[in-house]
PDB file of C-alpha atoms in Angstrom:
ATOM      1  CA  MET D   1       0.000   0.000   0.001  1.00 53.00           C
ATOM      2  CA  GLU D   2       1.494   3.316  -1.056  1.00 60.00           C
ATOM      3  CA  LYS D   3       1.798   6.622   0.684  1.00 59.00           C
ATOM      4  CA  GLU D   4      -1.301   8.070  -0.980  1.00 62.00           C
ATOM      5  CA  SER D   5      -3.584   5.225   0.055  1.00 82.00           C
ATOM      6  CA  LEU D   6      -2.249   5.263   3.612  1.00 91.00           C
ATOM      7  CA  ALA D   7      -3.058   8.949   4.111  1.00 93.00           C
ATOM      8  CA  PRO D   8      -6.871   8.520   4.368  1.00 95.00           C
ATOM      9  CA  LEU D   9      -6.360   5.642   6.813  1.00 95.00           C
ATOM     10  CA  ALA D  10      -3.981   7.781   8.833  1.00 95.00           C
ATOM     11  CA  GLU D  11      -6.483  10.626   8.863  1.00 95.00           C
ATOM     12  CA  ARG D  12      -9.296   8.376  10.062  1.00 95.00           C
ATOM     13  CA  THR D  13      -6.951   6.857  12.653  1.00 95.00           C
ATOM     14  CA  ARG D  14      -6.162  10.347  13.910  1.00 95.00           C
ATOM     15  CA  ASP D  15      -9.929  10.874  14.298  1.00 93.00           C
ATOM     16  CA  GLY D  16     -10.091   7.744  16.472  1.00 93.00           C
ATOM     17  CA  ASP D  17     -11.445   5.174  14.007  1.00 95.00           C
ATOM     18  CA  PRO D  18     -10.244   1.719  15.194  1.00 95.00           C
ATOM     19  CA  ALA D  19     -11.187   0.033  11.882  1.00 96.00           C
ATOM     20  CA  ALA D  20      -8.927   2.422   9.969  1.00 96.00           C
ATOM     21  CA  PHE D  21      -6.176   1.877  12.513  1.00 96.00           C
ATOM     22  CA  ARG D  22      -6.527  -1.865  12.041  1.00 96.00           C
ATOM     23  CA  GLN D  23      -5.972  -1.445   8.282  1.00 96.00           C
ATOM     24  CA  LEU D  24      -3.054   0.874   8.928  1.00 96.00           C
ATOM     25  CA  VAL D  25      -1.433  -1.743  11.186  1.00 96.00           C
ATOM     26  CA  ASP D  26      -1.934  -4.402   8.505  1.00 96.00           C
ATOM     27  CA  ALA D  27      -0.422  -2.173   5.833  1.00 95.00           C
ATOM     28  CA  THR D  28       2.631  -0.987   7.762  1.00 95.00           C
ATOM     29  CA  SER D  29       3.548  -3.631  10.348  1.00 95.00           C
ATOM     30  CA  GLU D  30       5.860  -5.616   8.089  1.00 94.00           C
ATOM     31  CA  ARG D  31       8.045  -2.587   7.364  1.00 93.00           C
ATOM     32  CA  ILE D  32       8.047  -1.624  11.015  1.00 95.00           C
ATOM     33  CA  TYR D  33       8.976  -5.184  11.970  1.00 95.00           C
ATOM     34  CA  ARG D  34      11.941  -5.198   9.567  1.00 93.00           C
ATOM     35  CA  LEU D  35      13.175  -1.946  11.032  1.00 93.00           C
ATOM     36  CA  ALA D  36      12.655  -3.187  14.593  1.00 94.00           C
ATOM     37  CA  PHE D  37      14.384  -6.478  13.813  1.00 93.00           C
ATOM     38  CA  HIS D  38      17.528  -4.740  12.583  1.00 91.00           C
ATOM     39  CA  LEU D  39      17.470  -2.276  15.458  1.00 91.00           C
ATOM     40  CA  MET D  40      17.093  -4.982  18.116  1.00 91.00           C
ATOM     41  CA  ARG D  41      18.661  -7.900  16.203  1.00 86.00           C
ATOM     42  CA  ASP D  42      16.387 -10.317  17.988  1.00 89.00           C
ATOM     43  CA  ARG D  43      13.030 -11.659  16.820  1.00 91.00           C
ATOM     44  CA  ASP D  44      11.213 -11.572  20.169  1.00 92.00           C
ATOM     45  CA  GLU D  45      12.540  -8.120  20.987  1.00 93.00           C
ATOM     46  CA  ALA D  46      11.498  -6.885  17.541  1.00 94.00           C
ATOM     47  CA  GLU D  47       8.006  -8.250  18.108  1.00 95.00           C
ATOM     48  CA  ASP D  48       7.773  -6.407  21.418  1.00 95.00           C
ATOM     49  CA  VAL D  49       8.960  -3.205  19.738  1.00 96.00           C
ATOM     50  CA  VAL D  50       6.282  -3.546  17.042  1.00 97.00           C
ATOM     51  CA  GLN D  51       3.556  -3.981  19.641  1.00 96.00           C
ATOM     52  CA  GLU D  52       4.864  -1.063  21.677  1.00 96.00           C
ATOM     53  CA  THR D  53       4.989   1.052  18.520  1.00 96.00           C
ATOM     54  CA  TYR D  54       1.312   0.557  17.730  1.00 97.00           C
ATOM     55  CA  ILE D  55       0.280   1.000  21.358  1.00 96.00           C
ATOM     56  CA  ARG D  56       2.044   4.374  21.406  1.00 96.00           C
ATOM     57  CA  ALA D  57       0.771   5.264  17.941  1.00 96.00           C
ATOM     58  CA  TRP D  58      -2.845   4.742  18.978  1.00 96.00           C
ATOM     59  CA  GLN D  59      -2.384   6.601  22.240  1.00 94.00           C
ATOM     60  CA  ARG D  60      -0.684   9.532  20.490  1.00 93.00           C
ATOM     61  CA  ARG D  61      -2.686   9.501  17.270  1.00 94.00           C
ATOM     62  CA  GLY D  62      -3.583  13.132  17.800  1.00 93.00           C
ATOM     63  CA  ASP D  63       0.109  14.041  17.383  1.00 92.00           C
ATOM     64  CA  LEU D  64       0.179  12.882  13.750  1.00 93.00           C
ATOM     65  CA  ARG D  65       0.394  16.171  11.870  1.00 91.00           C
ATOM     66  CA  ASP D  66       0.856  14.990   8.287  1.00 92.00           C
ATOM     67  CA  PRO D  67      -1.170  11.887   7.352  1.00 92.00           C
ATOM     68  CA  HIS D  68       1.009  11.514   4.231  1.00 91.00           C
ATOM     69  CA  ALA D  69       4.011  10.986   6.519  1.00 92.00           C
ATOM     70  CA  VAL D  70       2.454   8.245   8.629  1.00 94.00           C
ATOM     71  CA  VAL D  71       5.197   5.684   7.873  1.00 94.00           C
ATOM     72  CA  PRO D  72       8.089   7.929   9.021  1.00 93.00           C
ATOM     73  CA  TRP D  73       5.970   8.863  12.048  1.00 95.00           C
ATOM     74  CA  LEU D  74       5.531   5.164  12.926  1.00 96.00           C
ATOM     75  CA  SER D  75       9.185   4.436  12.287  1.00 94.00           C
ATOM     76  CA  ARG D  76      10.185   7.287  14.613  1.00 94.00           C
ATOM     77  CA  ILE D  77       7.992   5.769  17.333  1.00 96.00           C
ATOM     78  CA  ALA D  78       9.552   2.348  16.621  1.00 95.00           C
ATOM     79  CA  ARG D  79      13.096   3.731  16.875  1.00 94.00           C
ATOM     80  CA  ASN D  80      12.252   5.433  20.183  1.00 94.00           C
ATOM     81  CA  SER D  81      10.679   2.226  21.506  1.00 95.00           C
ATOM     82  CA  ALA D  82      13.753   0.259  20.439  1.00 94.00           C
ATOM     83  CA  ARG D  83      16.055   2.748  22.166  1.00 92.00           C
ATOM     84  CA  ASP D  84      13.977   2.536  25.342  1.00 92.00           C
ATOM     85  CA  ARG D  85      14.226  -1.252  25.304  1.00 91.00           C
ATOM     86  CA  LEU D  86      17.961  -1.235  24.603  1.00 89.00           C
ATOM     87  CA  ARG D  87      18.476   1.242  27.433  1.00 88.00           C
ATOM     88  CA  TRP D  88      16.433  -1.008  29.720  1.00 87.00           C
ATOM     89  CA  TRP D  89      18.565  -4.002  28.718  1.00 84.00           C
ATOM     90  CA  ARG D  90      21.788  -2.078  29.406  1.00 82.00           C
ATOM     91  CA  ARG D  91      20.598  -1.192  32.909  1.00 81.00           C
ATOM     92  CA  ARG D  92      19.952  -4.833  33.745  1.00 75.00           C
ATOM     93  CA  PRO D  93      22.720  -6.488  35.739  1.00 64.00           C
ATOM     94  CA  ASP D  94      22.312  -9.781  33.888  1.00 62.00           C
ATOM     95  CA  ARG D  95      22.682  -8.442  30.392  1.00 55.00           C
ATOM     96  CA  ALA D  96      22.118 -11.805  28.823  1.00 54.00           C
ATOM     97  CA  ARG D  97      20.646 -10.563  25.582  1.00 54.00           C
ATOM     98  CA  VAL D  98      20.101 -13.061  22.864  1.00 50.00           C
ATOM     99  CA  GLU D  99      22.908 -13.007  20.342  1.00 48.00           C
ATOM    100  CA  VAL D 100      22.388 -11.481  16.955  1.00 50.00           C
ATOM    101  CA  GLU D 101      20.188 -13.639  14.775  1.00 53.00           C
ATOM    102  CA  SER D 102      22.479 -15.563  12.513  1.00 52.00           C
ATOM    103  CA  ALA D 103      21.855 -16.651   8.960  1.00 55.00           C
ATOM    104  CA  ALA D 104      24.468 -19.382   9.262  1.00 50.00           C
ATOM    105  CA  ALA D 105      23.483 -22.786  10.558  1.00 50.00           C
ATOM    106  CA  VAL D 106      25.663 -24.796  12.914  1.00 52.00           C
ATOM    107  CA  PRO D 107      28.798 -25.627  10.905  1.00 52.00           C
ATOM    108  CA  ALA D 108      29.427 -29.253  10.095  1.00 58.00           C
ATOM    109  CA  ALA D 109      32.551 -29.042   7.968  1.00 65.00           C
ATOM    110  CA  ASP D 110      35.703 -26.904   7.768  1.00 73.00           C
ATOM    111  CA  ALA D 111      34.381 -24.799   4.907  1.00 73.00           C
ATOM    112  CA  GLN D 112      31.249 -24.116   6.879  1.00 76.00           C
ATOM    113  CA  LEU D 113      33.348 -23.288   9.908  1.00 81.00           C
ATOM    114  CA  VAL D 114      35.282 -20.715   7.891  1.00 80.00           C
ATOM    115  CA  GLU D 115      32.017 -19.248   6.621  1.00 80.00           C
ATOM    116  CA  ALA D 116      30.612 -19.122  10.120  1.00 83.00           C
ATOM    117  CA  GLU D 117      33.726 -17.356  11.404  1.00 86.00           C
ATOM    118  CA  ARG D 118      33.530 -14.838   8.604  1.00 85.00           C
ATOM    119  CA  ALA D 119      29.819 -14.276   9.331  1.00 87.00           C
ATOM    120  CA  ALA D 120      30.690 -13.685  12.980  1.00 90.00           C
ATOM    121  CA  GLU D 121      33.321 -11.144  11.887  1.00 90.00           C
ATOM    122  CA  VAL D 122      30.749  -9.335   9.776  1.00 91.00           C
ATOM    123  CA  ARG D 123      28.347  -9.222  12.711  1.00 90.00           C
ATOM    124  CA  ARG D 124      31.061  -7.881  15.006  1.00 91.00           C
ATOM    125  CA  ALA D 125      31.849  -5.208  12.413  1.00 91.00           C
ATOM    126  CA  LEU D 126      28.146  -4.346  12.249  1.00 92.00           C
ATOM    127  CA  ASP D 127      28.124  -4.060  16.039  1.00 89.00           C
ATOM    128  CA  VAL D 128      30.604  -1.209  15.996  1.00 90.00           C
ATOM    129  CA  LEU D 129      28.896   0.598  13.141  1.00 92.00           C
ATOM    130  CA  SER D 130      26.656   3.495  14.146  1.00 93.00           C
ATOM    131  CA  GLU D 131      22.967   2.633  14.388  1.00 90.00           C
ATOM    132  CA  LYS D 132      21.996   4.817  11.442  1.00 92.00           C
ATOM    133  CA  HIS D 133      24.614   3.192   9.196  1.00 95.00           C
ATOM    134  CA  ARG D 134      23.876  -0.323  10.341  1.00 93.00           C
ATOM    135  CA  VAL D 135      20.112  -0.063   9.906  1.00 93.00           C
ATOM    136  CA  ILE D 136      20.186   1.563   6.489  1.00 95.00           C
ATOM    137  CA  LEU D 137      22.724  -0.980   5.236  1.00 94.00           C
ATOM    138  CA  LEU D 138      20.684  -3.949   6.446  1.00 94.00           C
ATOM    139  CA  LEU D 139      17.425  -2.567   5.071  1.00 94.00           C
ATOM    140  CA  ARG D 140      19.077  -2.191   1.673  1.00 94.00           C
ATOM    141  CA  GLU D 141      21.345  -5.215   1.439  1.00 93.00           C
ATOM    142  CA  VAL D 142      19.566  -7.830   3.523  1.00 92.00           C
ATOM    143  CA  GLU D 143      15.930  -6.761   3.243  1.00 92.00           C
ATOM    144  CA  ASP D 144      16.375  -5.693  -0.364  1.00 91.00           C
ATOM    145  CA  MET D 145      14.330  -2.540   0.118  1.00 93.00           C
ATOM    146  CA  SER D 146      14.476   0.096  -2.613  1.00 94.00           C
ATOM    147  CA  TYR D 147      15.981   3.525  -1.953  1.00 95.00           C
ATOM    148  CA  GLU D 148      12.464   4.976  -2.152  1.00 93.00           C
ATOM    149  CA  GLN D 149      11.115   2.501   0.408  1.00 92.00           C
ATOM    150  CA  ILE D 150      14.000   3.258   2.770  1.00 94.00           C
ATOM    151  CA  ALA D 151      13.499   6.992   2.290  1.00 94.00           C
ATOM    152  CA  GLU D 152       9.827   6.644   3.150  1.00 91.00           C
ATOM    153  CA  LEU D 153      10.427   4.351   6.118  1.00 92.00           C
ATOM    154  CA  LEU D 154      13.126   6.503   7.671  1.00 92.00           C
ATOM    155  CA  GLY D 155      11.598   9.825   6.618  1.00 90.00           C
ATOM    156  CA  LEU D 156      14.749  10.860   4.753  1.00 93.00           C
ATOM    157  CA  PRO D 157      15.245  12.563   1.394  1.00 95.00           C
ATOM    158  CA  LEU D 158      16.363  10.190  -1.375  1.00 95.00           C
ATOM    159  CA  GLY D 159      19.731  11.937  -1.664  1.00 96.00           C
ATOM    160  CA  THR D 160      20.398  11.415   2.034  1.00 96.00           C
ATOM    161  CA  VAL D 161      19.590   7.710   1.708  1.00 96.00           C
ATOM    162  CA  GLU D 162      22.084   7.363  -1.153  1.00 96.00           C
ATOM    163  CA  SER D 163      24.867   9.247   0.593  1.00 96.00           C
ATOM    164  CA  ARG D 164      24.284   7.524   3.926  1.00 96.00           C
ATOM    165  CA  LEU D 165      24.318   4.115   2.268  1.00 95.00           C
ATOM    166  CA  HIS D 166      27.548   4.978   0.513  1.00 95.00           C
ATOM    167  CA  ARG D 167      29.163   5.992   3.806  1.00 96.00           C
ATOM    168  CA  ALA D 168      27.765   2.931   5.576  1.00 95.00           C
ATOM    169  CA  ARG D 169      29.190   0.569   2.964  1.00 94.00           C
ATOM    170  CA  ALA D 170      32.569   2.301   3.148  1.00 94.00           C
ATOM    171  CA  ALA D 171      32.590   2.134   6.948  1.00 93.00           C
ATOM    172  CA  LEU D 172      31.731  -1.575   7.024  1.00 93.00           C
ATOM    173  CA  ALA D 173      34.190  -2.432   4.255  1.00 91.00           C
ATOM    174  CA  SER D 174      37.008  -0.623   6.066  1.00 91.00           C
ATOM    175  CA  LYS D 175      36.265  -2.459   9.328  1.00 88.00           C
ATOM    176  CA  LEU D 176      36.217  -5.815   7.519  1.00 87.00           C
ATOM    177  CA  GLU D 177      39.435  -5.027   5.629  1.00 84.00           C
ATOM    178  CA  LYS D 178      41.193  -4.310   8.912  1.00 76.00           C
ATOM    179  CA  LYS D 179      40.230  -7.750  10.189  1.00 66.00           C
ATOM    180  CA  ARG D 180      41.713  -9.562   7.223  1.00 63.00           C
TER     181      ARG D 180
ATOM    182  CA  MET X   1      35.723  -4.529  -1.272  1.00 73.00           C
ATOM    183  CA  SER X   2      33.032  -4.475  -3.973  1.00 82.00           C
ATOM    184  CA  ASP X   3      29.393  -3.733  -3.194  1.00 82.00           C
ATOM    185  CA  ASP X   4      28.377  -7.182  -4.440  1.00 86.00           C
ATOM    186  CA  ARG X   5      30.783  -8.939  -2.150  1.00 87.00           C
ATOM    187  CA  LEU X   6      29.736  -6.816   0.779  1.00 88.00           C
ATOM    188  CA  ARG X   7      26.122  -7.705   0.053  1.00 90.00           C
ATOM    189  CA  ARG X   8      26.939 -11.418  -0.086  1.00 90.00           C
ATOM    190  CA  GLU X   9      28.799 -11.274   3.201  1.00 89.00           C
ATOM    191  CA  LEU X  10      26.026  -9.351   4.865  1.00 90.00           C
ATOM    192  CA  ARG X  11      23.411 -11.820   3.662  1.00 91.00           C
ATOM    193  CA  ALA X  12      25.496 -14.711   4.924  1.00 89.00           C
ATOM    194  CA  ALA X  13      25.878 -13.058   8.317  1.00 89.00           C
ATOM    195  CA  VAL X  14      22.445 -11.627   8.976  1.00 88.00           C
ATOM    196  CA  SER X  15      19.140 -13.259   8.198  1.00 86.00           C
ATOM    197  CA  PRO X  16      16.330 -11.166   6.762  1.00 87.00           C
ATOM    198  CA  ALA X  17      13.449 -10.311   9.036  1.00 87.00           C
ATOM    199  CA  GLU X  18      10.541 -12.664   8.620  1.00 88.00           C
ATOM    200  CA  MET X  19       7.498 -11.230  10.240  1.00 91.00           C
ATOM    201  CA  PRO X  20       5.930 -13.695  12.707  1.00 93.00           C
ATOM    202  CA  PRO X  21       2.442 -14.747  11.637  1.00 94.00           C
ATOM    203  CA  GLY X  22      -0.349 -12.887  13.379  1.00 94.00           C
ATOM    204  CA  LEU X  23       1.869 -10.061  14.599  1.00 95.00           C
ATOM    205  CA  ALA X  24      -0.303  -7.342  13.028  1.00 95.00           C
ATOM    206  CA  GLU X  25      -3.355  -8.763  14.782  1.00 95.00           C
ATOM    207  CA  ARG X  26      -1.519  -8.962  18.116  1.00 95.00           C
ATOM    208  CA  ALA X  27      -0.181  -5.428  17.757  1.00 95.00           C
ATOM    209  CA  PHE X  28      -3.653  -4.080  17.003  1.00 96.00           C
ATOM    210  CA  ARG X  29      -5.197  -5.930  19.956  1.00 95.00           C
ATOM    211  CA  ALA X  30      -2.425  -4.734  22.268  1.00 94.00           C
ATOM    212  CA  ALA X  31      -3.052  -1.135  21.191  1.00 94.00           C
ATOM    213  CA  MET X  32      -6.781  -1.459  21.809  1.00 93.00           C
ATOM    214  CA  ALA X  33      -6.246  -3.167  25.186  1.00 91.00           C
ATOM    215  CA  ALA X  34      -3.765  -0.507  26.289  1.00 88.00           C
ATOM    216  CA  ALA X  35      -6.178   2.232  25.234  1.00 81.00           C
ATOM    217  CA  SER X  36      -8.931   0.775  27.383  1.00 76.00           C
ATOM    218  CA  ALA X  37      -6.653   0.424  30.422  1.00 64.00           C
ATOM    219  CA  PRO X  38      -6.705   4.124  31.386  1.00 62.00           C
ATOM    220  CA  PHE X  39     -10.513   4.046  31.171  1.00 64.00           C
ATOM    221  CA  ALA X  40     -10.559   1.036  33.514  1.00 66.00           C
ATOM    222  CA  ASP X  41      -8.239   2.876  35.894  1.00 69.00           C
ATOM    223  CA  ARG X  42     -10.487   5.932  35.840  1.00 68.00           C
ATOM    224  CA  PHE X  43     -13.521   3.696  36.394  1.00 75.00           C
ATOM    225  CA  VAL X  44     -11.943   2.124  39.490  1.00 79.00           C
ATOM    226  CA  VAL X  45     -11.079   5.530  40.981  1.00 77.00           C
ATOM    227  CA  THR X  46     -14.567   6.882  40.268  1.00 83.00           C
ATOM    228  CA  ALA X  47     -16.195   3.761  41.684  1.00 87.00           C
ATOM    229  CA  ARG X  48     -14.122   4.019  44.878  1.00 87.00           C
ATOM    230  CA  ARG X  49     -15.068   7.669  45.315  1.00 88.00           C
ATOM    231  CA  ALA X  50     -18.729   6.911  44.691  1.00 91.00           C
ATOM    232  CA  ALA X  51     -18.635   4.081  47.223  1.00 92.00           C
ATOM    233  CA  LEU X  52     -17.012   6.336  49.838  1.00 92.00           C
ATOM    234  CA  VAL X  53     -19.504   9.153  49.267  1.00 93.00           C
ATOM    235  CA  GLY X  54     -22.353   6.635  49.406  1.00 92.00           C
ATOM    236  CA  ALA X  55     -21.091   5.180  52.679  1.00 93.00           C
ATOM    237  CA  ILE X  56     -20.761   8.643  54.256  1.00 93.00           C
ATOM    238  CA  ALA X  57     -24.222   9.701  53.047  1.00 92.00           C
ATOM    239  CA  THR X  58     -25.775   6.489  54.364  1.00 91.00           C
ATOM    240  CA  ALA X  59     -24.061   6.923  57.734  1.00 92.00           C
ATOM    241  CA  LEU X  60     -25.307  10.527  57.956  1.00 91.00           C
ATOM    242  CA  VAL X  61     -28.873   9.574  57.066  1.00 89.00           C
ATOM    243  CA  TRP X  62     -28.984   6.685  59.522  1.00 90.00           C
ATOM    244  CA  GLY X  63     -27.251   8.746  62.178  1.00 88.00           C
ATOM    245  CA  GLY X  64     -29.754  11.542  61.690  1.00 86.00           C
ATOM    246  CA  LEU X  65     -32.669   9.167  61.787  1.00 83.00           C
ATOM    247  CA  PHE X  66     -31.302   7.517  64.918  1.00 83.00           C
ATOM    248  CA  LEU X  67     -30.759  10.800  66.718  1.00 83.00           C
ATOM    249  CA  ARG X  68     -34.155  12.139  65.720  1.00 79.00           C
ATOM    250  CA  GLY X  69     -36.009   8.923  66.122  1.00 73.00           C
ATOM    251  CA  ALA X  70     -34.671   7.741  69.506  1.00 60.00           C
ATOM    252  CA  PRO X  71     -36.399  10.318  71.779  1.00 54.00           C
ATOM    253  CA  ALA X  72     -39.619  10.013  69.820  1.00 51.00           C
ATOM    254  CA  GLU X  73     -39.505   6.271  70.210  1.00 51.00           C
ATOM    255  CA  SER X  74     -38.709   6.516  73.884  1.00 51.00           C
ATOM    256  CA  GLY X  75     -41.495   9.105  74.256  1.00 51.00           C
ATOM    257  CA  SER X  76     -43.997   6.919  72.513  1.00 52.00           C
ATOM    258  CA  ALA X  77     -42.817   3.901  74.447  1.00 50.00           C
ATOM    259  CA  SER X  78     -43.455   5.696  77.680  1.00 50.00           C
ATOM    260  CA  ALA X  79     -46.750   6.887  76.284  1.00 51.00           C
ATOM    261  CA  GLN X  80     -47.641   3.309  75.397  1.00 53.00           C
ATOM    262  CA  LEU X  81     -46.454   1.940  78.721  1.00 56.00           C
ATOM    263  CA  ASP X  82     -48.213   4.408  80.839  1.00 67.00           C
ATOM    264  CA  PRO X  83     -51.717   3.547  79.629  1.00 66.00           C
ATOM    265  CA  ALA X  84     -50.887  -0.123  79.965  1.00 67.00           C
ATOM    266  CA  GLU X  85     -49.733   0.353  83.462  1.00 71.00           C
ATOM    267  CA  GLU X  86     -52.720   2.465  84.051  1.00 67.00           C
ATOM    268  CA  ALA X  87     -54.922  -0.193  82.550  1.00 68.00           C
ATOM    269  CA  LEU X  88     -53.260  -2.854  84.648  1.00 69.00           C
ATOM    270  CA  ALA X  89     -53.701  -0.762  87.669  1.00 70.00           C
ATOM    271  CA  VAL X  90     -57.289  -0.190  86.767  1.00 70.00           C
ATOM    272  CA  TRP X  91     -57.763  -3.887  86.094  1.00 70.00           C
ATOM    273  CA  ALA X  92     -56.008  -4.772  89.281  1.00 72.00           C
ATOM    274  CA  GLY X  93     -58.087  -2.229  91.111  1.00 70.00           C
ATOM    275  CA  GLU X  94     -61.281  -3.589  89.659  1.00 61.00           C
ATOM    276  CA  GLU X  95     -60.258  -7.202  90.240  1.00 56.00           C
ATOM    277  CA  ALA X  96     -59.179  -6.569  93.735  1.00 49.00           C
ATOM    278  CA  PRO X  97     -62.521  -5.510  95.061  1.00 49.00           C
ATOM    279  CA  GLY X  98     -64.311  -8.325  93.137  1.00 46.00           C
ATOM    280  CA  GLY X  99     -61.708 -11.001  94.009  1.00 45.00           C
ATOM    281  CA  ASP X 100     -61.535  -9.985  97.584  1.00 47.00           C
TER     282      ASP X 100
END
């Protein structure tokens, strides 16, 4: 569902229409989940962030100024929810957060072991990347989102998406080169 | 490092997000449930206040009735007793001469 068709739903949501809000959740939750997943890097945490996002969105629906910008508005709420959760995790004494979700299965052979080690290196390099670089890179390269979709999701101009992606790729490449 | 290679390495290291089934439904329900929670809280506070006011009003009404009603009751009791005693006395007085 595109920006134009979301605007009437956003407007009706702002007026307190639960049916419109339901449709808005259906139309946007996948994008919000992808963002939350790469912010939290944990499926359960991402799910909690998505729920928290829509709870806050419904409670603060009156704050939505531009119905055409409902996706960036939701993504801002999601990023704030994710930051709150990460802060909460950091304050916990037993910071046993689940490790980053890995694409690699348990290695069975040497070649797989090498691949798994390299994947772990990439994840460590991602860890030290700034949040804005990491998220934009993963949305583009792993989620295969278009520049336009990323721009809409993050509420950024297209030019900023392109330049930020370029810097993010360069930053990750330099960190991986150093490890070689 | 080329962009293609970087992409391959990233995809090998990080899995894409696969939205859990039913998440949209759960998120919507959670939002609706959270929205009704403040109303429930307000309802509890209002109900407590109403109960307190009701209890005070009832106590005042019963207290007032008790204070106003007690002398009247005692007055009427004495008024009812006196004729009875009088009647008994009269009966006793009448019986006494006949019985004697």
